[in-house]
Amino acid sequence: MSNPEGRPKEQQPPRVGFGGGHRGPAAMQARINKEKPKNMGKTLLRLLKVIGRSKYFLLCLLLTMSAVTVLDLFGPTLQGRAIDTIHFVDGRFTVEFEEMKKILLQMLVLFSVSAVFTYLQGILSAKISQDTVFSMRNDLFAKISRLSIKSTDNHRHGDLMSRMTNDVENVSNAVSQSIASLFSSILTFVGALIFMLRCNVVVTLVAFITVPLTLLVSAKLARFMRRYFVQQQMLLGKLNGEVEEMVIGYKTVVAYGKEPETVERFGKISEDLRKTSIRSRVFGSIMGPCMNFLGNLQYVLVAAFGIFFVIRGKMSPGNIQSMLQYSKKFNRPINEIASQYASIMTAMAGAERIFEIMDTPDEIDEGTLFVSPKEIRGNIEFRGIEFGYVPEEPVLKGLQLSVKQGQKIAIVGATGSGKTTIVNLLTRFYELDGGTIAVDGMDITELPKKTLREAIAIVLQDTVLFADTIRANIRYGKPEATDEEIRFAAKTARAAGFIERLPDGYDTVLTEGGSNLSQGQRQLLAIARAVIADPRILILDEATSNVDTRTEMHIQQAMLALMKNRTSLIIAHRLSTIRDADKIVVVKNGIIVEEGSHEELLEKKGEYEKLYQNQFAGIAT
């Protein structure tokens, strides 16, 4: 629905980024089918590094888990000793009550201390989980702020939001639920093996019979299932993108009666997600029963061989009880992984998607010249500019343009001729394919982007307002601005009248995008924001296209004062708004074909005259 930076469809870059691709379900499914599992080991190591930032809490957690595990391992031994206080002699049961009381008291103390440590373990696990989420979310948001406009243009915003919310939350759930249990399981495995060897070496070797089979089955199932979790997360991102696009473009959808098609497209993506989610959960659930079967097989083998050794007098009944308990603990690590496999795989897929963004190169900024924005005068030179949003499809072809300080330059041309592209390159939203742009004789690649952009104010055709007060939205152009400066800017932009009529005036809180204002009012606020920024270079991209003719006349008067002694680039379709420009340049097929004043261009009977006649023919008629 959107058209980034005002580009015609044929000049938009292909969606090849994080969640891009063609919108059609068939194309989307084709891409999903090509999705291959990525390097889980590398992702896990990177995730552990993030978790490791809470190293002191992590150390405390590991110590607490170690204590819980050791205490837990002594439980079966005490149980076995308690059972062995019961004797069957001459057809009668006898019990060593004093010894049993002593052992039961030890068990009470053991389990009480274990409960306290388990409680501490839960607190520490939650702390590490939330610290990890906090760290990842902040890193991801900071990374997004450093991405180039091209990077954010090339993928759906809903998918990016899904990574910020759903994927990070999945990682949080896995960390809080799995890190403690997996580490504890490894300690339990080693500890149970040691205790089992102390009881009986042969029975321990029998218990080991099922281990290779367990590892083989789990590895095969893991490799088979993982792709469904990757697909699930990717589809969830696409679904969020579809919802976001529907909400933003709702008026357009309704105006063209496209509700059924939109619902159908959403339904197809939702159906793909439903099927993939079912597969991921079903196949994820297979591992649990398989591991339980192998664990029960191990239990039976240990019991059978244990009874055999009891009959031969080489083991006591208490030893059998201990061995059976330890065999369960011995098998616990793999069972733990199996029971949490779904959440672990979802988290790994989400972490991969997060790290995919983190690995995207930052916006290039090689500027090293130390120049204050206030020092920039506004002389601009475009020399041999070559650029295309899509390789092999150039939009600008050797464009040449010279703008003097304080000049008001209007750029006109047919849709798709490259007008908006010129200012996109000046602000370095995109990087040149060839040629140079110089400001005051300095190549803009040598100026820090912050310096360059602080010297430029932009008023776009599609106004961007934030869910904040009107005062804050105007002050966005100058954070340190006083209330007096804000009122002056609003007055200059002819916005003060409607603002002061609002019940809360400048403290009126706007909804997202400023949707509780009219389109014209939103444009006036954007102009006020540019006024307060006090720029050296002013860019107006159809700045008055959304206001009525009378308001436009007032704004034109305000703009004349604003543009005085400032270099101004005006992109306009309404040719009536640029008649007083110092110079009008006509762009066609990526080059400037004409330039001059309004009267001079009309006398040439060229492209400008055609545009003028086409625009005003209907009015004359």
Coordinates of C-alpha atoms in Angstrom, one line a residue:
M1 CA 0.0 0.0 0.0
S2 CA 2.9 2.4 0.8
N3 CA 5.2 3.9 -1.7
P4 CA 8.5 4.7 0.1
E5 CA 9.9 8.1 -0.5
G6 CA 7.4 8.8 -3.2
R7 CA 8.9 6.4 -5.7
P8 CA 6.9 5.0 -8.5
K9 CA 6.3 1.3 -8.3
E10 CA 8.7 0.4 -11.1
Q11 CA 11.5 2.2 -9.2
Q12 CA 11.0 0.8 -5.8
P13 CA 13.7 -1.5 -4.5
P14 CA 12.7 -5.2 -4.3
R15 CA 11.8 -6.4 -0.8
V16 CA 14.8 -8.6 -0.1
G17 CA 15.5 -7.8 3.5
F18 CA 14.6 -9.4 6.8
G19 CA 10.9 -10.1 6.2
G20 CA 10.5 -9.0 2.6
G21 CA 9.5 -10.9 -0.5
H22 CA 6.5 -10.9 -2.7
R23 CA 3.1 -10.6 -0.9
G24 CA 1.4 -13.5 -2.7
P25 CA 0.9 -16.7 -0.6
A26 CA 2.4 -18.8 -3.3
A27 CA 5.6 -16.8 -3.5
M28 CA 5.7 -16.6 0.3
Q29 CA 5.4 -20.4 0.6
A30 CA 8.1 -20.9 -2.0
R31 CA 10.5 -18.8 0.0
I32 CA 9.5 -20.8 3.2
N33 CA 10.2 -24.1 1.5
K34 CA 13.7 -22.8 0.7
E35 CA 14.4 -21.9 4.3
K36 CA 17.1 -24.0 5.7
P37 CA 18.1 -24.5 9.3
K38 CA 21.0 -22.2 10.3
N39 CA 23.9 -22.5 12.6
M40 CA 22.3 -23.3 16.0
G41 CA 25.6 -23.6 17.7
K42 CA 26.7 -20.2 16.7
T43 CA 23.4 -18.7 17.7
L44 CA 23.6 -20.4 21.1
L45 CA 27.1 -19.1 21.7
R46 CA 26.0 -15.5 20.9
L47 CA 23.0 -15.9 23.2
L48 CA 25.2 -17.2 26.0
K49 CA 27.4 -14.1 25.6
V50 CA 24.3 -11.9 26.0
I51 CA 23.3 -13.9 29.1
G52 CA 26.8 -13.6 30.4
R53 CA 26.4 -9.9 30.8
S54 CA 24.7 -10.7 34.1
K55 CA 27.8 -12.6 35.1
Y56 CA 27.5 -12.1 38.9
F57 CA 23.9 -13.2 39.0
L58 CA 24.8 -16.0 36.6
L59 CA 27.6 -17.2 38.9
C60 CA 25.2 -17.1 41.9
L61 CA 22.6 -19.0 39.9
L62 CA 25.2 -21.7 39.0
L63 CA 26.3 -22.0 42.6
T64 CA 22.7 -22.3 43.8
M65 CA 21.9 -24.9 41.1
S66 CA 25.0 -26.9 42.1
A67 CA 23.9 -26.9 45.7
V68 CA 20.3 -28.0 44.7
T69 CA 21.7 -30.7 42.5
V70 CA 24.1 -32.1 45.1
L71 CA 21.4 -32.1 47.8
D72 CA 19.0 -33.8 45.4
L73 CA 21.6 -36.5 44.6
F74 CA 21.9 -37.5 48.2
G75 CA 18.2 -38.1 48.4
P76 CA 18.1 -41.6 46.8
T77 CA 21.2 -42.7 48.9
L78 CA 19.4 -41.7 52.1
Q79 CA 16.2 -43.5 50.9
G80 CA 18.2 -46.6 50.2
R81 CA 19.8 -46.5 53.7
A82 CA 16.3 -46.0 55.2
I83 CA 15.0 -49.1 53.4
D84 CA 18.0 -51.1 54.5
T85 CA 17.1 -50.5 58.2
I86 CA 14.2 -52.9 57.6
H87 CA 15.3 -56.5 57.8
F88 CA 13.5 -59.8 57.2
V89 CA 14.9 -62.5 59.5
D90 CA 13.3 -65.9 60.3
G91 CA 10.0 -64.9 58.8
R92 CA 9.8 -61.6 60.7
F93 CA 10.4 -57.9 59.8
T94 CA 12.6 -56.0 62.2
V95 CA 13.4 -52.3 62.0
E96 CA 16.4 -50.3 63.3
F97 CA 14.2 -47.4 64.6
E98 CA 17.0 -45.3 65.9
E99 CA 18.9 -45.5 62.7
M100 CA 15.8 -44.8 60.7
K101 CA 14.9 -41.8 62.8
K102 CA 18.4 -40.4 62.2
I103 CA 18.1 -41.0 58.4
L104 CA 14.6 -39.5 58.2
L105 CA 15.8 -36.4 60.2
Q106 CA 18.7 -36.0 57.7
M107 CA 16.2 -36.3 54.8
L108 CA 14.0 -33.6 56.4
V109 CA 16.9 -31.2 56.7
L110 CA 18.2 -32.1 53.2
F111 CA 14.8 -31.4 51.5
S112 CA 14.2 -28.2 53.5
V113 CA 17.6 -26.7 52.6
S114 CA 17.0 -27.9 49.0
A115 CA 13.6 -26.0 49.0
V116 CA 15.2 -22.8 50.1
F117 CA 17.9 -23.0 47.4
T118 CA 15.3 -23.9 44.8
Y119 CA 13.4 -20.7 45.7
L120 CA 16.6 -18.6 45.4
Q121 CA 17.2 -20.4 42.1
G122 CA 13.8 -19.2 40.7
I123 CA 14.5 -15.6 41.7
L124 CA 17.9 -15.6 40.1
S125 CA 16.6 -17.3 37.0
A126 CA 13.9 -14.6 36.6
K127 CA 16.4 -11.9 37.2
I128 CA 18.8 -13.2 34.5
S129 CA 15.9 -13.8 32.1
Q130 CA 14.6 -10.2 32.4
D131 CA 18.1 -8.7 32.3
T132 CA 18.8 -10.7 29.1
V133 CA 15.5 -9.5 27.5
F134 CA 16.3 -5.9 28.6
S135 CA 19.7 -6.1 27.1
M136 CA 18.6 -7.7 23.8
R137 CA 15.7 -5.3 23.3
N138 CA 17.8 -2.3 24.0
D139 CA 20.6 -3.5 21.7
L140 CA 18.0 -4.3 18.9
F141 CA 16.3 -0.9 19.2
A142 CA 19.7 0.9 19.2
K143 CA 20.7 -1.2 16.1
I144 CA 17.5 -0.2 14.3
S145 CA 18.3 3.5 15.0
R146 CA 21.6 3.0 13.2
L147 CA 20.2 1.2 10.1
S148 CA 20.1 3.0 6.8
I149 CA 16.9 4.2 5.3
K150 CA 17.5 1.7 2.6
S151 CA 17.6 -1.2 5.1
T152 CA 14.3 -0.2 6.7
D153 CA 12.7 0.5 3.4
N154 CA 13.5 -3.0 2.2
H155 CA 11.5 -5.0 4.7
R156 CA 8.1 -4.9 6.3
H157 CA 7.9 -2.9 9.5
G158 CA 5.5 -5.4 11.1
D159 CA 8.1 -8.1 10.7
L160 CA 10.7 -5.9 12.4
M161 CA 8.2 -5.2 15.2
S162 CA 7.6 -9.0 15.6
R163 CA 11.4 -9.5 16.1
M164 CA 11.4 -6.8 18.8
T165 CA 8.4 -8.2 20.7
N166 CA 7.6 -11.9 19.9
D167 CA 11.1 -13.1 19.2
V168 CA 12.6 -11.4 22.2
E169 CA 9.8 -12.7 24.4
N170 CA 10.4 -16.2 23.2
V171 CA 14.1 -15.9 24.1
S172 CA 13.0 -14.6 27.6
N173 CA 10.7 -17.6 28.1
A174 CA 13.4 -20.1 27.1
V175 CA 16.1 -18.5 29.3
S176 CA 13.8 -18.4 32.4
Q177 CA 12.6 -22.0 31.9
S178 CA 15.6 -23.8 30.4
I179 CA 18.9 -22.3 31.6
A180 CA 18.5 -23.6 35.2
S181 CA 17.0 -27.0 34.3
L182 CA 19.6 -27.7 31.6
F183 CA 22.6 -26.8 33.7
S184 CA 21.1 -28.8 36.6
S185 CA 20.5 -31.7 34.3
I186 CA 24.1 -31.9 33.3
L187 CA 25.3 -31.8 36.9
T188 CA 22.6 -34.4 37.8
F189 CA 23.8 -36.7 34.9
V190 CA 27.4 -36.6 36.2
G191 CA 26.4 -36.9 39.8
A192 CA 24.0 -39.8 39.2
L193 CA 26.7 -41.6 37.2
I194 CA 29.1 -41.4 40.1
F195 CA 26.6 -42.6 42.6
M196 CA 25.5 -45.5 40.4
L197 CA 29.1 -46.6 39.9
R198 CA 29.5 -46.7 43.6
C199 CA 26.4 -48.9 43.9
N200 CA 27.1 -51.4 41.1
V201 CA 29.3 -51.0 38.0
V202 CA 27.5 -53.7 36.0
V203 CA 24.0 -52.3 36.5
T204 CA 25.4 -48.9 35.6
L205 CA 26.7 -50.3 32.3
V206 CA 23.3 -51.8 31.7
A207 CA 21.7 -48.4 32.2
F208 CA 24.2 -47.0 29.6
I209 CA 22.8 -49.3 26.9
T210 CA 19.9 -46.9 26.1
V211 CA 22.1 -43.7 26.1
P212 CA 23.4 -44.0 22.5
L213 CA 19.9 -44.9 21.2
T214 CA 18.5 -41.9 23.1
L215 CA 21.1 -39.5 21.6
L216 CA 20.5 -40.9 18.1
V217 CA 16.8 -40.5 18.2
S218 CA 16.9 -37.0 19.7
A219 CA 19.5 -35.8 17.1
K220 CA 17.4 -37.2 14.2
L221 CA 14.2 -35.6 15.6
A222 CA 15.8 -32.3 16.3
R223 CA 17.2 -32.0 12.8
F224 CA 13.8 -32.9 11.3
M225 CA 11.7 -30.6 13.5
R226 CA 13.8 -27.4 13.6
R227 CA 12.8 -26.1 10.2
Y228 CA 9.1 -25.9 11.3
F229 CA 10.1 -23.5 14.2
V230 CA 12.0 -21.3 11.8
Q231 CA 9.0 -21.2 9.4
Q232 CA 6.7 -20.5 12.3
Q233 CA 8.6 -17.4 13.4
M234 CA 9.0 -16.1 9.9
L235 CA 5.2 -16.5 9.2
L236 CA 4.4 -14.7 12.5
G237 CA 6.5 -11.8 11.3
K238 CA 4.6 -11.7 8.0
L239 CA 1.3 -11.9 9.8
N240 CA 2.3 -8.9 12.0
G241 CA 3.4 -7.0 8.8
E242 CA 0.0 -7.7 7.2
V243 CA -1.9 -6.4 10.3
E244 CA 0.3 -3.3 10.5
E245 CA -0.2 -2.5 6.8
M246 CA -4.0 -3.0 7.2
V247 CA -4.2 -0.6 10.1
I248 CA -2.1 2.1 8.5
G249 CA -3.8 1.9 5.1
Y250 CA -7.3 1.2 6.4
K251 CA -8.9 4.2 4.8
T252 CA -7.5 3.2 1.4
V253 CA -8.6 -0.4 1.8
V254 CA -12.2 0.7 2.6
A255 CA -12.2 3.4 0.0
Y256 CA -11.4 0.9 -2.7
G257 CA -13.6 -1.9 -1.3
K258 CA -10.7 -4.2 -0.8
E259 CA -11.8 -5.6 2.6
P260 CA -12.6 -9.1 1.2
E261 CA -9.2 -9.4 -0.6
T262 CA -7.4 -8.1 2.5
V263 CA -9.2 -10.6 4.8
E264 CA -8.5 -13.4 2.3
R265 CA -4.8 -12.6 2.1
F266 CA -4.6 -12.4 5.9
G267 CA -6.5 -15.6 6.2
K268 CA -4.1 -17.4 3.9
I269 CA -1.0 -16.3 5.8
S270 CA -2.9 -17.1 9.1
E271 CA -3.7 -20.6 7.7
D272 CA -0.1 -21.2 6.8
L273 CA 0.9 -20.1 10.3
R274 CA -1.7 -22.4 11.8
K275 CA -0.5 -25.4 9.8
T276 CA 3.1 -24.7 10.5
S277 CA 2.4 -24.2 14.2
I278 CA 0.5 -27.4 14.4
R279 CA 3.4 -29.3 12.7
S280 CA 6.0 -27.7 15.0
R281 CA 4.0 -28.5 18.1
V282 CA 3.1 -32.0 17.0
F283 CA 6.6 -33.0 16.0
G284 CA 7.9 -31.1 19.0
S285 CA 5.7 -33.3 21.2
I286 CA 7.0 -36.5 19.6
M287 CA 10.4 -36.3 21.3
G288 CA 8.8 -36.4 24.8
P289 CA 7.1 -39.8 24.4
C290 CA 10.1 -41.2 22.6
M291 CA 12.4 -40.2 25.4
N292 CA 9.9 -41.5 28.0
F293 CA 9.8 -44.9 26.3
L294 CA 13.6 -45.1 26.3
G295 CA 13.7 -44.0 29.9
N296 CA 11.2 -46.6 31.0
L297 CA 13.1 -49.2 29.0
Q298 CA 16.2 -48.2 31.0
Y299 CA 14.3 -48.4 34.2
V300 CA 13.1 -52.0 33.5
L301 CA 16.6 -53.1 32.6
V302 CA 18.0 -51.6 35.8
A303 CA 15.3 -53.2 37.9
A304 CA 15.7 -56.7 36.2
F305 CA 19.5 -56.8 36.6
G306 CA 19.2 -55.2 40.2
I307 CA 16.8 -58.0 41.3
F308 CA 19.2 -60.6 39.8
F309 CA 22.1 -59.2 41.9
V310 CA 19.9 -59.1 45.0
I311 CA 19.0 -62.8 44.6
R312 CA 22.7 -63.5 44.3
G313 CA 23.4 -61.4 47.4
K314 CA 25.5 -58.8 45.7
M315 CA 23.1 -55.9 46.3
S316 CA 20.6 -54.9 49.0
P317 CA 17.0 -53.9 48.4
G318 CA 18.0 -50.4 49.4
N319 CA 20.6 -50.3 46.7
I320 CA 18.0 -51.3 44.1
Q321 CA 15.8 -48.4 45.2
S322 CA 18.8 -46.0 45.0
M323 CA 19.8 -47.4 41.5
L324 CA 16.3 -47.0 40.2
Q325 CA 16.1 -43.4 41.4
Y326 CA 19.5 -42.6 40.0
S327 CA 18.6 -44.2 36.7
K328 CA 15.7 -41.7 36.4
K329 CA 18.1 -38.9 37.2
F330 CA 20.7 -40.3 34.8
N331 CA 18.1 -40.1 32.0
R332 CA 16.9 -36.6 33.1
P333 CA 19.1 -34.3 30.9
I334 CA 17.8 -35.7 27.6
N335 CA 14.2 -35.8 29.0
E336 CA 14.5 -32.2 30.0
I337 CA 15.7 -31.2 26.6
A338 CA 12.8 -33.2 25.0
S339 CA 10.1 -31.7 27.3
Q340 CA 11.3 -28.1 26.5
Y341 CA 12.4 -28.7 22.9
A342 CA 9.5 -26.6 21.5
S343 CA 10.3 -23.5 23.5
I344 CA 14.1 -23.9 23.0
M345 CA 13.7 -24.2 19.2
T346 CA 11.3 -21.3 19.1
A347 CA 13.8 -19.2 21.1
M348 CA 16.7 -20.2 18.9
A349 CA 14.7 -19.3 15.7
G350 CA 13.8 -16.0 17.3
A351 CA 17.4 -15.4 18.4
E352 CA 18.6 -16.0 14.9
R353 CA 16.2 -13.5 13.5
I354 CA 17.3 -10.9 16.1
F355 CA 21.0 -11.5 15.4
E356 CA 20.2 -11.3 11.7
I357 CA 19.3 -7.6 12.2
M358 CA 22.2 -7.1 14.6
D359 CA 24.5 -8.3 11.8
T360 CA 23.1 -5.9 9.3
P361 CA 25.7 -3.2 8.5
D362 CA 25.1 0.2 10.2
E363 CA 24.4 3.3 8.1
I364 CA 27.6 4.5 6.5
D365 CA 29.0 7.7 8.0
E366 CA 32.6 8.4 7.1
G367 CA 32.3 12.1 7.7
T368 CA 35.4 13.5 9.5
L369 CA 35.1 17.3 9.0
F370 CA 34.4 19.2 12.2
V371 CA 31.8 21.8 11.0
S372 CA 29.0 23.3 12.9
P373 CA 25.6 23.2 11.3
K374 CA 25.4 26.9 11.8
E375 CA 28.5 27.4 9.7
I376 CA 26.9 25.8 6.6
R377 CA 25.8 28.6 4.2
G378 CA 23.9 26.5 1.7
N379 CA 25.7 26.4 -1.6
I380 CA 24.9 23.0 -3.2
E381 CA 26.5 21.3 -6.2
F382 CA 25.2 18.1 -7.9
R383 CA 27.9 16.8 -10.2
G384 CA 27.3 13.8 -12.5
I385 CA 24.8 12.1 -10.1
E386 CA 24.2 8.4 -10.9
F387 CA 21.7 6.5 -8.8
G388 CA 19.1 3.7 -9.0
Y389 CA 17.1 2.0 -6.3
V390 CA 17.3 -1.3 -8.2
P391 CA 20.6 -2.3 -10.0
E392 CA 20.5 -1.9 -13.7
E393 CA 17.5 0.5 -13.4
P394 CA 19.0 4.0 -13.0
V395 CA 16.7 6.8 -11.8
L396 CA 19.2 9.6 -12.1
K397 CA 21.7 9.6 -15.0
G398 CA 24.5 12.1 -14.8
L399 CA 22.4 14.8 -13.2
Q400 CA 24.0 18.3 -12.9
L401 CA 22.6 21.1 -10.7
S402 CA 24.1 24.2 -9.1
V403 CA 22.3 25.9 -6.2
K404 CA 23.5 29.2 -4.8
Q405 CA 23.2 30.2 -1.1
G406 CA 19.8 31.7 -0.4
Q407 CA 18.3 30.6 -3.8
K408 CA 14.8 29.1 -4.0
I409 CA 15.0 26.3 -6.5
A410 CA 11.8 24.5 -7.6
I411 CA 12.1 20.9 -9.0
V412 CA 9.3 19.7 -11.2
G413 CA 8.7 16.8 -13.5
A414 CA 6.4 13.9 -14.2
T415 CA 5.8 11.3 -11.5
G416 CA 8.8 8.9 -11.3
S417 CA 11.2 11.4 -12.9
G418 CA 13.5 11.4 -9.9
K419 CA 12.5 14.6 -8.1
T420 CA 12.3 13.2 -4.6
T421 CA 15.4 11.1 -5.2
I422 CA 17.5 14.2 -5.5
V423 CA 16.7 15.3 -2.0
N424 CA 17.0 11.7 -0.7
L425 CA 20.6 11.8 -1.9
L426 CA 21.2 15.3 -0.5
T427 CA 20.2 14.1 3.0
R428 CA 22.1 10.9 2.4
F429 CA 19.1 8.7 3.0
Y430 CA 20.6 6.7 0.1
E431 CA 24.2 6.6 -1.1
L432 CA 25.3 7.6 -4.6
D433 CA 26.2 5.1 -7.3
G434 CA 28.3 7.8 -9.0
G435 CA 29.1 11.5 -9.0
T436 CA 29.4 13.8 -6.0
I437 CA 27.2 16.2 -4.0
A438 CA 29.0 19.2 -2.4
V439 CA 27.7 21.6 0.2
D440 CA 29.8 24.8 0.4
G441 CA 32.5 23.0 -1.6
M442 CA 32.6 20.1 0.9
D443 CA 31.7 16.6 -0.3
I444 CA 28.7 15.5 1.8
T445 CA 30.4 12.1 2.4
E446 CA 33.1 14.1 4.3
L447 CA 30.5 15.8 6.5
P448 CA 29.1 13.8 9.5
K449 CA 25.5 12.9 8.8
K450 CA 24.4 14.5 12.1
T451 CA 25.9 17.8 11.0
L452 CA 24.5 17.6 7.5
R453 CA 21.0 16.7 8.6
E454 CA 20.9 19.3 11.4
A455 CA 21.5 21.9 8.7
I456 CA 18.5 20.7 6.7
A457 CA 14.8 20.8 7.6
I458 CA 12.3 18.7 5.6
V459 CA 8.6 19.0 5.2
L460 CA 7.3 15.9 3.4
Q461 CA 4.0 15.3 1.6
D462 CA 3.2 12.5 4.1
T463 CA 3.3 14.2 7.4
V464 CA 4.9 12.3 10.3
L465 CA 3.6 13.2 13.8
F466 CA 4.2 11.4 17.1
A467 CA 1.8 10.3 19.8
D468 CA 2.7 13.2 22.0
T469 CA 1.5 16.8 22.7
I470 CA 1.4 19.4 19.9
R471 CA 4.1 21.3 21.9
A472 CA 6.4 18.3 21.8
N473 CA 5.8 17.7 18.1
I474 CA 6.7 21.3 17.2
R475 CA 9.7 21.2 19.6
Y476 CA 11.0 18.1 17.8
G477 CA 12.8 20.4 15.4
K478 CA 14.6 22.1 18.3
P479 CA 14.5 20.2 21.6
E480 CA 15.7 23.2 23.6
A481 CA 13.1 25.6 22.2
T482 CA 11.1 27.8 24.6
D483 CA 7.3 28.1 24.7
E484 CA 7.7 31.5 23.1
E485 CA 9.6 30.1 20.2
I486 CA 7.1 27.3 19.8
R487 CA 4.2 29.9 19.6
F488 CA 6.2 32.0 17.1
A489 CA 6.8 29.0 14.9
A490 CA 3.1 28.0 15.0
K491 CA 2.1 31.6 14.2
T492 CA 4.6 31.7 11.3
A493 CA 3.2 28.4 9.9
R494 CA -0.4 29.7 10.3
A495 CA -1.1 26.8 12.8
A496 CA -1.6 29.0 16.0
G497 CA -5.2 29.7 15.2
F498 CA -6.5 26.1 15.2
I499 CA -4.1 25.1 18.0
E500 CA -5.4 27.7 20.4
R501 CA -9.0 26.7 19.6
L502 CA -8.4 23.2 20.9
P503 CA -9.5 22.6 24.5
D504 CA -5.9 21.8 25.7
G505 CA -4.2 24.1 23.2
Y506 CA -0.5 23.3 22.8
D507 CA -0.9 20.5 25.4
T508 CA -3.3 18.6 23.2
V509 CA -2.2 15.0 23.0
L510 CA -2.1 13.6 19.4
T511 CA -3.0 10.1 18.6
E512 CA -0.6 7.9 16.6
G513 CA 0.2 9.8 13.4
G514 CA -1.9 12.8 14.5
S515 CA -5.0 11.1 13.2
N516 CA -7.2 13.3 15.5
L517 CA -6.3 16.3 13.4
S518 CA -7.2 17.0 9.8
Q519 CA -4.7 16.4 7.1
G520 CA -4.2 20.1 6.5
Q521 CA -3.7 20.7 10.3
R522 CA -1.1 17.9 10.4
Q523 CA 0.8 19.6 7.5
L524 CA 0.8 22.9 9.3
L525 CA 2.4 21.4 12.4
A526 CA 5.1 19.8 10.2
I527 CA 5.8 23.2 8.7
A528 CA 5.9 24.7 12.2
R529 CA 8.5 22.1 13.2
A530 CA 10.6 23.1 10.2
V531 CA 10.3 26.8 11.2
I532 CA 11.6 26.2 14.7
A533 CA 14.6 24.2 13.4
D534 CA 15.9 27.3 11.8
P535 CA 17.7 25.4 9.0
R536 CA 20.3 26.6 6.5
I537 CA 18.8 24.4 3.8
L538 CA 15.0 23.9 3.5
I539 CA 13.4 21.0 1.6
L540 CA 9.7 21.2 0.8
D541 CA 8.4 18.0 -0.8
E542 CA 4.8 18.9 -1.8
A543 CA 4.6 20.7 1.6
T544 CA 1.3 22.4 0.8
S545 CA -0.4 19.6 -1.2
N546 CA -2.8 18.7 1.6
V547 CA -4.2 22.1 2.5
D548 CA -6.9 24.1 0.9
T549 CA -6.2 27.0 -1.5
R550 CA -6.8 29.8 1.0
T551 CA -4.6 28.2 3.6
E552 CA -2.0 27.5 0.9
M553 CA -1.9 31.3 0.2
H554 CA -1.2 32.0 3.9
I555 CA 1.5 29.3 4.0
Q556 CA 3.1 30.7 0.9
Q557 CA 3.5 34.1 2.5
A558 CA 4.9 32.5 5.7
M559 CA 7.3 30.4 3.6
L560 CA 8.6 33.5 1.7
A561 CA 9.8 34.8 5.1
L562 CA 11.1 31.4 6.2
M563 CA 13.0 30.9 3.0
K564 CA 14.7 34.3 3.1
N565 CA 18.5 33.9 3.2
R566 CA 18.0 30.1 3.2
T567 CA 18.7 27.7 0.4
S568 CA 15.4 26.1 -0.5
L569 CA 14.6 23.1 -2.7
I570 CA 10.9 22.8 -3.5
I571 CA 9.4 19.7 -5.1
A572 CA 6.0 20.6 -6.4
H573 CA 3.2 19.3 -8.6
R574 CA 1.2 22.4 -8.2
L575 CA 3.0 24.7 -10.6
S576 CA 1.1 27.8 -9.2
T577 CA 3.1 27.5 -6.0
I578 CA 6.5 27.9 -7.6
R579 CA 6.0 30.8 -9.9
D580 CA 8.2 33.1 -7.7
A581 CA 11.1 30.6 -7.5
D582 CA 14.5 32.0 -8.4
K583 CA 15.0 29.0 -10.7
I584 CA 12.8 26.1 -11.9
V585 CA 14.5 22.9 -13.0
V586 CA 12.6 20.3 -15.0
V587 CA 13.7 16.7 -14.5
K588 CA 12.9 14.1 -17.1
N589 CA 14.3 10.5 -17.4
G590 CA 16.8 11.2 -14.6
I591 CA 18.4 14.3 -16.1
I592 CA 17.6 18.1 -16.0
V593 CA 16.2 19.0 -19.4
E594 CA 15.3 22.6 -18.7
E595 CA 16.0 25.3 -16.1
G596 CA 15.0 29.0 -15.8
S597 CA 12.3 31.2 -14.4
H598 CA 8.6 30.6 -14.9
E599 CA 8.3 33.1 -17.7
E600 CA 11.5 31.9 -19.4
L601 CA 10.4 28.3 -19.4
L602 CA 7.0 29.1 -20.8
E603 CA 8.7 31.0 -23.7
K604 CA 10.8 27.9 -24.5
K605 CA 7.7 25.9 -25.3
G606 CA 9.4 22.8 -23.9
E607 CA 8.7 20.3 -21.2
Y608 CA 7.7 22.8 -18.6
E609 CA 5.2 24.4 -20.9
K610 CA 3.7 21.0 -21.5
L611 CA 3.4 20.3 -17.8
Y612 CA 1.9 23.8 -17.3
Q613 CA -0.6 23.4 -20.1
N614 CA -1.6 19.9 -19.0
Q615 CA -2.2 21.1 -15.4
F616 CA -4.2 24.2 -16.3
A617 CA -6.0 22.9 -19.3
G618 CA -8.8 21.5 -17.2
I619 CA -9.2 24.8 -15.3
A620 CA -9.3 26.8 -18.5
T621 CA -11.9 24.5 -19.9

